[in-house]
Amino acid sequence: QVQLQESGPGLVKPSETLSLTCDVSDYSISSGYYWGWIRQPPGKGLEWIGSIYHSGNTYYNPSLKSRVTVSIDKSKNQFSLKLSSVTAADTAVYYCARHEKPSGSLIPYYFDSWGPGTLVTVSS
Amino acid sequence: DIVMTQSPDSLAVSLGERATINCKSSQSVFYRSNNKNYLAWYQQKPGQPPNLLFYWASTRESGVPDRFSGSGSGTDFTLTISSLQAEDVAVYYCQQYYSPPWTFGQGTKVEIK
């Protein structure tokens, strides 16, 4: 059973860069899934941010693409999120998740395992 | 982007009664080539991450009780809880994976009446 755990600062100042890491355990990040980030503002719904394959191929939400970088470190079995120029609107619980990609499919599908989430507050 | 719209936003159901949640996509999420609907359902309990319930609109994830069922095709989908239990209190989300960006419905909150 794959385990995911987010980590990073819980408070980020406006205009700075939010950086989070997701540690994956009990599953090799190189084994064929995409790995994604999803966020949820307090009391609101879910927004997909971006996903990455072990090859480095990425998909980003166009609404955030100019500010987002998702990267992968296979040696550490982890992947990361950077979101630049943050504002209060970026305050949210950030989840990392395994993004299912069946063999033969070009794109990933649904999110079948999630981390517990980490609250990031943007405030001075 | 494919917009996912759920209804109602919230509902209160008595224990043991049926709960029905609807999800409508702004375009069809059905692929004729493989006869599949690219739609998933999640359950999110307070303070927890979402948990996958169904994919392909009606394929139950391992461990999901059979009082939960998913149905629908094309643009209209339904999640049904046949006999609501106290542990089913949660917010439920649909998600399309027909094409990126992957998008979720706004959520439906299910409570006990």
PDB file of C-alpha atoms in Angstrom:
ATOM      1  CA  GLN A   1       0.000   0.000   0.000  1.00  0.00           C
ATOM      2  CA  VAL A   2       1.644   3.214  -1.184  1.00  0.00           C
ATOM      3  CA  GLN A   3       2.057   5.984   1.399  1.00  0.00           C
ATOM      4  CA  LEU A   4       2.417   9.667   0.543  1.00  0.00           C
ATOM      5  CA  GLN A   5       3.426  12.465   2.898  1.00  0.00           C
ATOM      6  CA  GLU A   6       3.607  16.171   2.147  1.00  0.00           C
ATOM      7  CA  SER A   7       6.135  18.434   3.849  1.00  0.00           C
ATOM      8  CA  GLY A   8       7.135  22.071   3.675  1.00  0.00           C
ATOM      9  CA  PRO A   9       6.582  25.478   5.285  1.00  0.00           C
ATOM     10  CA  GLY A  10       3.105  26.146   6.612  1.00  0.00           C
ATOM     11  CA  LEU A  11       3.451  29.896   6.179  1.00  0.00           C
ATOM     12  CA  VAL A  12       4.636  31.724   3.076  1.00  0.00           C
ATOM     13  CA  LYS A  13       4.812  35.464   2.520  1.00  0.00           C
ATOM     14  CA  PRO A  14       2.987  37.103  -0.374  1.00  0.00           C
ATOM     15  CA  SER A  15       5.029  37.299  -3.604  1.00  0.00           C
ATOM     16  CA  GLU A  16       7.340  34.512  -2.431  1.00  0.00           C
ATOM     17  CA  THR A  17       7.557  30.920  -3.670  1.00  0.00           C
ATOM     18  CA  LEU A  18       5.678  28.059  -2.059  1.00  0.00           C
ATOM     19  CA  SER A  19       7.737  24.851  -1.984  1.00  0.00           C
ATOM     20  CA  LEU A  20       6.431  21.452  -0.977  1.00  0.00           C
ATOM     21  CA  THR A  21       7.793  17.921  -1.180  1.00  0.00           C
ATOM     22  CA  CYS A  22       5.938  14.628  -1.264  1.00  0.00           C
ATOM     23  CA  ASP A  23       7.724  11.589   0.085  1.00  0.00           C
ATOM     24  CA  VAL A  24       6.514   8.316  -1.382  1.00  0.00           C
ATOM     25  CA  SER A  25       6.997   5.074   0.515  1.00  0.00           C
ATOM     26  CA  ASP A  26       6.209   1.418  -0.124  1.00  0.00           C
ATOM     27  CA  TYR A  27       6.167   2.064  -3.868  1.00  0.00           C
ATOM     28  CA  SER A  28       8.808   3.063  -6.390  1.00  0.00           C
ATOM     29  CA  ILE A  29       8.076   6.412  -7.972  1.00  0.00           C
ATOM     30  CA  SER A  30       9.622   5.031 -11.178  1.00  0.00           C
ATOM     31  CA  SER A  31       7.106   2.225 -11.518  1.00  0.00           C
ATOM     32  CA  GLY A  32       4.725   3.744 -13.980  1.00  0.00           C
ATOM     33  CA  TYR A  33       2.258   6.121 -12.363  1.00  0.00           C
ATOM     34  CA  TYR A  34       2.009   9.863 -12.652  1.00  0.00           C
ATOM     35  CA  TRP A  35       2.324  11.815  -9.404  1.00  0.00           C
ATOM     36  CA  GLY A  36       0.190  14.867  -8.814  1.00  0.00           C
ATOM     37  CA  TRP A  37      -0.599  17.885  -6.684  1.00  0.00           C
ATOM     38  CA  ILE A  38      -4.127  19.017  -5.812  1.00  0.00           C
ATOM     39  CA  ARG A  39      -5.147  21.868  -3.542  1.00  0.00           C
ATOM     40  CA  GLN A  40      -8.241  22.761  -1.533  1.00  0.00           C
ATOM     41  CA  PRO A  41      -8.818  26.277  -0.159  1.00  0.00           C
ATOM     42  CA  PRO A  42     -10.406  26.248   3.309  1.00  0.00           C
ATOM     43  CA  GLY A  43     -14.051  25.231   3.034  1.00  0.00           C
ATOM     44  CA  LYS A  44     -13.897  24.937  -0.761  1.00  0.00           C
ATOM     45  CA  GLY A  45     -13.474  22.333  -3.477  1.00  0.00           C
ATOM     46  CA  LEU A  46     -10.576  20.558  -5.143  1.00  0.00           C
ATOM     47  CA  GLU A  47      -8.294  22.033  -7.810  1.00  0.00           C
ATOM     48  CA  TRP A  48      -5.743  19.974  -9.706  1.00  0.00           C
ATOM     49  CA  ILE A  49      -2.386  21.775  -9.971  1.00  0.00           C
ATOM     50  CA  GLY A  50      -0.011  19.552 -11.916  1.00  0.00           C
ATOM     51  CA  SER A  51       1.281  16.014 -12.420  1.00  0.00           C
ATOM     52  CA  ILE A  52       4.601  14.445 -13.361  1.00  0.00           C
ATOM     53  CA  TYR A  53       5.765  11.079 -14.742  1.00  0.00           C
ATOM     54  CA  HIS A  54       9.036   9.428 -13.788  1.00  0.00           C
ATOM     55  CA  SER A  55      10.340  10.355 -17.249  1.00  0.00           C
ATOM     56  CA  GLY A  56       9.887  13.993 -16.314  1.00  0.00           C
ATOM     57  CA  ASN A  57       6.860  14.545 -18.534  1.00  0.00           C
ATOM     58  CA  THR A  58       4.505  17.028 -16.904  1.00  0.00           C
ATOM     59  CA  TYR A  59       0.963  18.307 -17.158  1.00  0.00           C
ATOM     60  CA  TYR A  60      -0.003  21.620 -15.572  1.00  0.00           C
ATOM     61  CA  ASN A  61      -3.319  23.334 -14.968  1.00  0.00           C
ATOM     62  CA  PRO A  62      -3.384  26.205 -17.494  1.00  0.00           C
ATOM     63  CA  SER A  63      -4.789  28.496 -14.798  1.00  0.00           C
ATOM     64  CA  LEU A  64      -1.576  28.080 -12.787  1.00  0.00           C
ATOM     65  CA  LYS A  65       0.938  27.040 -15.431  1.00  0.00           C
ATOM     66  CA  SER A  66       2.913  30.282 -15.477  1.00  0.00           C
ATOM     67  CA  ARG A  67       3.664  29.945 -11.757  1.00  0.00           C
ATOM     68  CA  VAL A  68       3.997  26.168 -11.258  1.00  0.00           C
ATOM     69  CA  THR A  69       6.896  23.751 -11.472  1.00  0.00           C
ATOM     70  CA  VAL A  70       6.582  20.088 -10.541  1.00  0.00           C
ATOM     71  CA  SER A  71       9.777  18.067 -10.379  1.00  0.00           C
ATOM     72  CA  ILE A  72      10.755  14.533  -9.460  1.00  0.00           C
ATOM     73  CA  ASP A  73      13.734  13.042  -7.629  1.00  0.00           C
ATOM     74  CA  LYS A  74      13.830   9.317  -8.300  1.00  0.00           C
ATOM     75  CA  SER A  75      16.874   8.797  -6.075  1.00  0.00           C
ATOM     76  CA  LYS A  76      14.894  10.062  -3.071  1.00  0.00           C
ATOM     77  CA  ASN A  77      11.558   8.604  -4.235  1.00  0.00           C
ATOM     78  CA  GLN A  78       9.924  12.006  -3.928  1.00  0.00           C
ATOM     79  CA  PHE A  79       8.405  14.740  -6.049  1.00  0.00           C
ATOM     80  CA  SER A  80       8.036  18.437  -5.430  1.00  0.00           C
ATOM     81  CA  LEU A  81       5.879  21.475  -6.108  1.00  0.00           C
ATOM     82  CA  LYS A  82       6.964  25.076  -6.510  1.00  0.00           C
ATOM     83  CA  LEU A  83       4.363  27.829  -6.862  1.00  0.00           C
ATOM     84  CA  SER A  84       5.774  31.294  -7.377  1.00  0.00           C
ATOM     85  CA  SER A  85       4.413  34.782  -6.687  1.00  0.00           C
ATOM     86  CA  VAL A  86       1.876  33.539  -4.172  1.00  0.00           C
ATOM     87  CA  THR A  87      -1.032  35.595  -2.883  1.00  0.00           C
ATOM     88  CA  ALA A  88      -3.662  35.010  -0.219  1.00  0.00           C
ATOM     89  CA  ALA A  89      -5.711  33.187  -2.865  1.00  0.00           C
ATOM     90  CA  ASP A  90      -3.107  30.408  -2.785  1.00  0.00           C
ATOM     91  CA  THR A  91      -3.878  29.624   0.856  1.00  0.00           C
ATOM     92  CA  ALA A  92      -5.055  26.022   0.833  1.00  0.00           C
ATOM     93  CA  VAL A  93      -4.493  22.481   1.951  1.00  0.00           C
ATOM     94  CA  TYR A  94      -2.103  20.990  -0.584  1.00  0.00           C
ATOM     95  CA  TYR A  95      -2.347  17.273  -1.302  1.00  0.00           C
ATOM     96  CA  CYS A  96       0.026  15.039  -3.194  1.00  0.00           C
ATOM     97  CA  ALA A  97      -1.500  11.986  -4.838  1.00  0.00           C
ATOM     98  CA  ARG A  98      -0.753   9.053  -7.083  1.00  0.00           C
ATOM     99  CA  HIS A  99      -2.267   9.705 -10.493  1.00  0.00           C
ATOM    100  CA  GLU A 100      -3.254   6.391 -12.054  1.00  0.00           C
ATOM    101  CA  LYS A 101      -1.993   5.797 -15.606  1.00  0.00           C
ATOM    102  CA  PRO A 102      -2.939   2.410 -17.024  1.00  0.00           C
ATOM    103  CA  SER A 103      -0.479   0.824 -19.408  1.00  0.00           C
ATOM    104  CA  GLY A 104      -1.299   1.819 -22.931  1.00  0.00           C
ATOM    105  CA  SER A 105      -2.765   5.132 -21.873  1.00  0.00           C
ATOM    106  CA  LEU A 106      -1.040   8.354 -22.864  1.00  0.00           C
ATOM    107  CA  ILE A 107      -2.499  10.400 -20.028  1.00  0.00           C
ATOM    108  CA  PRO A 108      -3.186   9.717 -16.370  1.00  0.00           C
ATOM    109  CA  TYR A 109      -6.684   9.285 -15.066  1.00  0.00           C
ATOM    110  CA  TYR A 110      -7.940   9.348 -11.475  1.00  0.00           C
ATOM    111  CA  PHE A 111      -6.157   9.783  -8.155  1.00  0.00           C
ATOM    112  CA  ASP A 112      -6.049   6.502  -6.277  1.00  0.00           C
ATOM    113  CA  SER A 113      -3.907   7.330  -3.224  1.00  0.00           C
ATOM    114  CA  TRP A 114      -3.561  10.628  -1.406  1.00  0.00           C
ATOM    115  CA  GLY A 115      -1.326  12.113   1.250  1.00  0.00           C
ATOM    116  CA  PRO A 116      -2.950  13.564   4.380  1.00  0.00           C
ATOM    117  CA  GLY A 117      -2.451  17.102   3.104  1.00  0.00           C
ATOM    118  CA  THR A 118      -0.621  20.122   4.459  1.00  0.00           C
ATOM    119  CA  LEU A 119      -2.072  23.564   5.102  1.00  0.00           C
ATOM    120  CA  VAL A 120      -0.139  26.414   3.546  1.00  0.00           C
ATOM    121  CA  THR A 121      -1.117  29.924   4.574  1.00  0.00           C
ATOM    122  CA  VAL A 122       0.006  32.921   2.563  1.00  0.00           C
ATOM    123  CA  SER A 123       0.325  35.890   4.869  1.00  0.00           C
ATOM    124  CA  SER A 124       2.824  38.554   5.815  1.00  0.00           C
TER     125      SER A 124
ATOM    126  CA  ASP B   1     -11.842  22.910 -19.717  1.00  0.00           C
ATOM    127  CA  ILE B   2     -14.595  20.446 -18.885  1.00  0.00           C
ATOM    128  CA  VAL B   3     -16.787  21.935 -16.170  1.00  0.00           C
ATOM    129  CA  MET B   4     -18.262  19.514 -13.661  1.00  0.00           C
ATOM    130  CA  THR B   5     -21.454  20.578 -11.883  1.00  0.00           C
ATOM    131  CA  GLN B   6     -22.897  18.642  -8.979  1.00  0.00           C
ATOM    132  CA  SER B   7     -26.372  18.798  -7.500  1.00  0.00           C
ATOM    133  CA  PRO B   8     -27.497  19.368  -4.896  1.00  0.00           C
ATOM    134  CA  ASP B   9     -24.807  21.276  -3.009  1.00  0.00           C
ATOM    135  CA  SER B  10     -25.947  19.559   0.168  1.00  0.00           C
ATOM    136  CA  LEU B  11     -28.548  17.084   1.302  1.00  0.00           C
ATOM    137  CA  ALA B  12     -29.780  15.688   4.583  1.00  0.00           C
ATOM    138  CA  VAL B  13     -30.978  12.101   4.619  1.00  0.00           C
ATOM    139  CA  SER B  14     -32.312   9.940   7.444  1.00  0.00           C
ATOM    140  CA  LEU B  15     -30.278   6.945   8.513  1.00  0.00           C
ATOM    141  CA  GLY B  16     -31.141   3.950   6.368  1.00  0.00           C
ATOM    142  CA  GLU B  17     -32.611   6.078   3.598  1.00  0.00           C
ATOM    143  CA  ARG B  18     -31.311   6.608   0.061  1.00  0.00           C
ATOM    144  CA  ALA B  19     -29.004   9.467  -0.881  1.00  0.00           C
ATOM    145  CA  THR B  20     -28.589  10.491  -4.513  1.00  0.00           C
ATOM    146  CA  ILE B  21     -25.939  12.859  -5.843  1.00  0.00           C
ATOM    147  CA  ASN B  22     -25.839  14.078  -9.419  1.00  0.00           C
ATOM    148  CA  CYS B  23     -22.874  15.156 -11.526  1.00  0.00           C
ATOM    149  CA  LYS B  24     -23.117  16.770 -14.950  1.00  0.00           C
ATOM    150  CA  SER B  25     -20.183  17.438 -17.282  1.00  0.00           C
ATOM    151  CA  SER B  26     -20.116  20.317 -19.767  1.00  0.00           C
ATOM    152  CA  GLN B  27     -19.196  17.858 -22.513  1.00  0.00           C
ATOM    153  CA  SER B  28     -19.406  14.108 -22.881  1.00  0.00           C
ATOM    154  CA  VAL B  29     -16.742  12.122 -21.050  1.00  0.00           C
ATOM    155  CA  PHE B  30     -17.619   8.914 -22.926  1.00  0.00           C
ATOM    156  CA  TYR B  31     -15.088   7.382 -25.307  1.00  0.00           C
ATOM    157  CA  ARG B  32     -16.794   5.288 -27.995  1.00  0.00           C
ATOM    158  CA  SER B  33     -13.515   3.539 -28.850  1.00  0.00           C
ATOM    159  CA  ASN B  34     -13.471   1.664 -25.539  1.00  0.00           C
ATOM    160  CA  ASN B  35     -17.048   2.191 -24.383  1.00  0.00           C
ATOM    161  CA  LYS B  36     -15.928   3.834 -21.146  1.00  0.00           C
ATOM    162  CA  ASN B  37     -16.967   6.918 -19.206  1.00  0.00           C
ATOM    163  CA  TYR B  38     -13.960   8.797 -17.870  1.00  0.00           C
ATOM    164  CA  LEU B  39     -15.454   9.749 -14.523  1.00  0.00           C
ATOM    165  CA  ALA B  40     -14.460   9.105 -10.904  1.00  0.00           C
ATOM    166  CA  TRP B  41     -16.155   9.676  -7.539  1.00  0.00           C
ATOM    167  CA  TYR B  42     -14.449  10.521  -4.247  1.00  0.00           C
ATOM    168  CA  GLN B  43     -15.553  10.717  -0.627  1.00  0.00           C
ATOM    169  CA  GLN B  44     -13.948  13.265   1.707  1.00  0.00           C
ATOM    170  CA  LYS B  45     -14.618  13.008   5.410  1.00  0.00           C
ATOM    171  CA  PRO B  46     -13.845  16.000   7.673  1.00  0.00           C
ATOM    172  CA  GLY B  47     -10.127  16.526   8.165  1.00  0.00           C
ATOM    173  CA  GLN B  48      -9.187  13.768   5.735  1.00  0.00           C
ATOM    174  CA  PRO B  49      -8.009  13.643   2.123  1.00  0.00           C
ATOM    175  CA  PRO B  50     -10.408  12.499  -0.581  1.00  0.00           C
ATOM    176  CA  ASN B  51     -10.815   8.750  -0.982  1.00  0.00           C
ATOM    177  CA  LEU B  52     -11.480   7.140  -4.355  1.00  0.00           C
ATOM    178  CA  LEU B  53     -14.859   5.396  -4.494  1.00  0.00           C
ATOM    179  CA  PHE B  54     -15.474   4.720  -8.193  1.00  0.00           C
ATOM    180  CA  TYR B  55     -13.717   5.012 -11.529  1.00  0.00           C
ATOM    181  CA  TRP B  56     -15.064   4.405 -15.031  1.00  0.00           C
ATOM    182  CA  ALA B  57     -18.249   5.862 -13.495  1.00  0.00           C
ATOM    183  CA  SER B  58     -19.347   2.576 -11.948  1.00  0.00           C
ATOM    184  CA  THR B  59     -16.300   0.437 -11.081  1.00  0.00           C
ATOM    185  CA  ARG B  60     -16.123   0.250  -7.301  1.00  0.00           C
ATOM    186  CA  GLU B  61     -12.693   0.680  -5.725  1.00  0.00           C
ATOM    187  CA  SER B  62     -11.578  -2.152  -3.454  1.00  0.00           C
ATOM    188  CA  GLY B  63     -13.030  -1.865   0.039  1.00  0.00           C
ATOM    189  CA  VAL B  64     -15.933   0.403  -0.867  1.00  0.00           C
ATOM    190  CA  PRO B  65     -19.199  -0.913   0.643  1.00  0.00           C
ATOM    191  CA  ASP B  66     -21.746  -2.153  -1.853  1.00  0.00           C
ATOM    192  CA  ARG B  67     -24.376   0.266  -0.549  1.00  0.00           C
ATOM    193  CA  PHE B  68     -22.520   2.745  -2.758  1.00  0.00           C
ATOM    194  CA  SER B  69     -23.176   2.614  -6.487  1.00  0.00           C
ATOM    195  CA  GLY B  70     -22.203   4.740  -9.474  1.00  0.00           C
ATOM    196  CA  SER B  71     -24.133   5.072 -12.713  1.00  0.00           C
ATOM    197  CA  GLY B  72     -24.644   7.236 -15.755  1.00  0.00           C
ATOM    198  CA  SER B  73     -23.089   7.879 -19.133  1.00  0.00           C
ATOM    199  CA  GLY B  74     -22.103  10.708 -21.429  1.00  0.00           C
ATOM    200  CA  THR B  75     -22.697  13.886 -19.454  1.00  0.00           C
ATOM    201  CA  ASP B  76     -24.961  12.777 -16.604  1.00  0.00           C
ATOM    202  CA  PHE B  77     -23.839  10.665 -13.685  1.00  0.00           C
ATOM    203  CA  THR B  78     -25.200   9.613 -10.302  1.00  0.00           C
ATOM    204  CA  LEU B  79     -23.704   8.418  -7.033  1.00  0.00           C
ATOM    205  CA  THR B  80     -26.205   6.568  -4.875  1.00  0.00           C
ATOM    206  CA  ILE B  81     -25.958   5.499  -1.264  1.00  0.00           C
ATOM    207  CA  SER B  82     -28.743   2.943  -0.909  1.00  0.00           C
ATOM    208  CA  SER B  83     -28.985   2.990   2.885  1.00  0.00           C
ATOM    209  CA  LEU B  84     -27.201   5.901   4.534  1.00  0.00           C
ATOM    210  CA  GLN B  85     -24.993   5.060   7.500  1.00  0.00           C
ATOM    211  CA  ALA B  86     -23.550   7.494  10.034  1.00  0.00           C
ATOM    212  CA  GLU B  87     -20.054   6.939   8.658  1.00  0.00           C
ATOM    213  CA  ASP B  88     -21.156   8.134   5.208  1.00  0.00           C
ATOM    214  CA  VAL B  89     -21.348  11.750   6.388  1.00  0.00           C
ATOM    215  CA  ALA B  90     -18.886  13.437   4.049  1.00  0.00           C
ATOM    216  CA  VAL B  91     -18.478  15.627   1.010  1.00  0.00           C
ATOM    217  CA  TYR B  92     -18.587  13.762  -2.292  1.00  0.00           C
ATOM    218  CA  TYR B  93     -16.824  14.908  -5.473  1.00  0.00           C
ATOM    219  CA  CYS B  94     -16.948  13.790  -9.069  1.00  0.00           C
ATOM    220  CA  GLN B  95     -13.896  14.192 -11.332  1.00  0.00           C
ATOM    221  CA  GLN B  96     -13.493  13.859 -15.080  1.00  0.00           C
ATOM    222  CA  TYR B  97     -10.354  12.353 -16.579  1.00  0.00           C
ATOM    223  CA  TYR B  98     -11.449  12.529 -20.223  1.00  0.00           C
ATOM    224  CA  SER B  99      -8.983  15.329 -20.905  1.00  0.00           C
ATOM    225  CA  PRO B 100      -6.622  17.611 -19.014  1.00  0.00           C
ATOM    226  CA  PRO B 101      -6.965  19.764 -17.063  1.00  0.00           C
ATOM    227  CA  TRP B 102      -8.508  17.219 -14.743  1.00  0.00           C
ATOM    228  CA  THR B 103     -11.476  18.889 -13.079  1.00  0.00           C
ATOM    229  CA  PHE B 104     -13.687  18.213 -10.088  1.00  0.00           C
ATOM    230  CA  GLY B 105     -17.264  19.068  -9.250  1.00  0.00           C
ATOM    231  CA  GLN B 106     -17.822  21.596  -6.487  1.00  0.00           C
ATOM    232  CA  GLY B 107     -18.790  18.864  -4.017  1.00  0.00           C
ATOM    233  CA  THR B 108     -21.995  17.668  -2.372  1.00  0.00           C
ATOM    234  CA  LYS B 109     -22.224  17.588   1.401  1.00  0.00           C
ATOM    235  CA  VAL B 110     -24.199  14.668   2.829  1.00  0.00           C
ATOM    236  CA  GLU B 111     -25.544  14.972   6.354  1.00  0.00           C
ATOM    237  CA  ILE B 112     -27.878  13.034   8.625  1.00  0.00           C
ATOM    238  CA  LYS B 113     -31.423  14.344   8.931  1.00  0.00           C
TER     239      LYS B 113
END
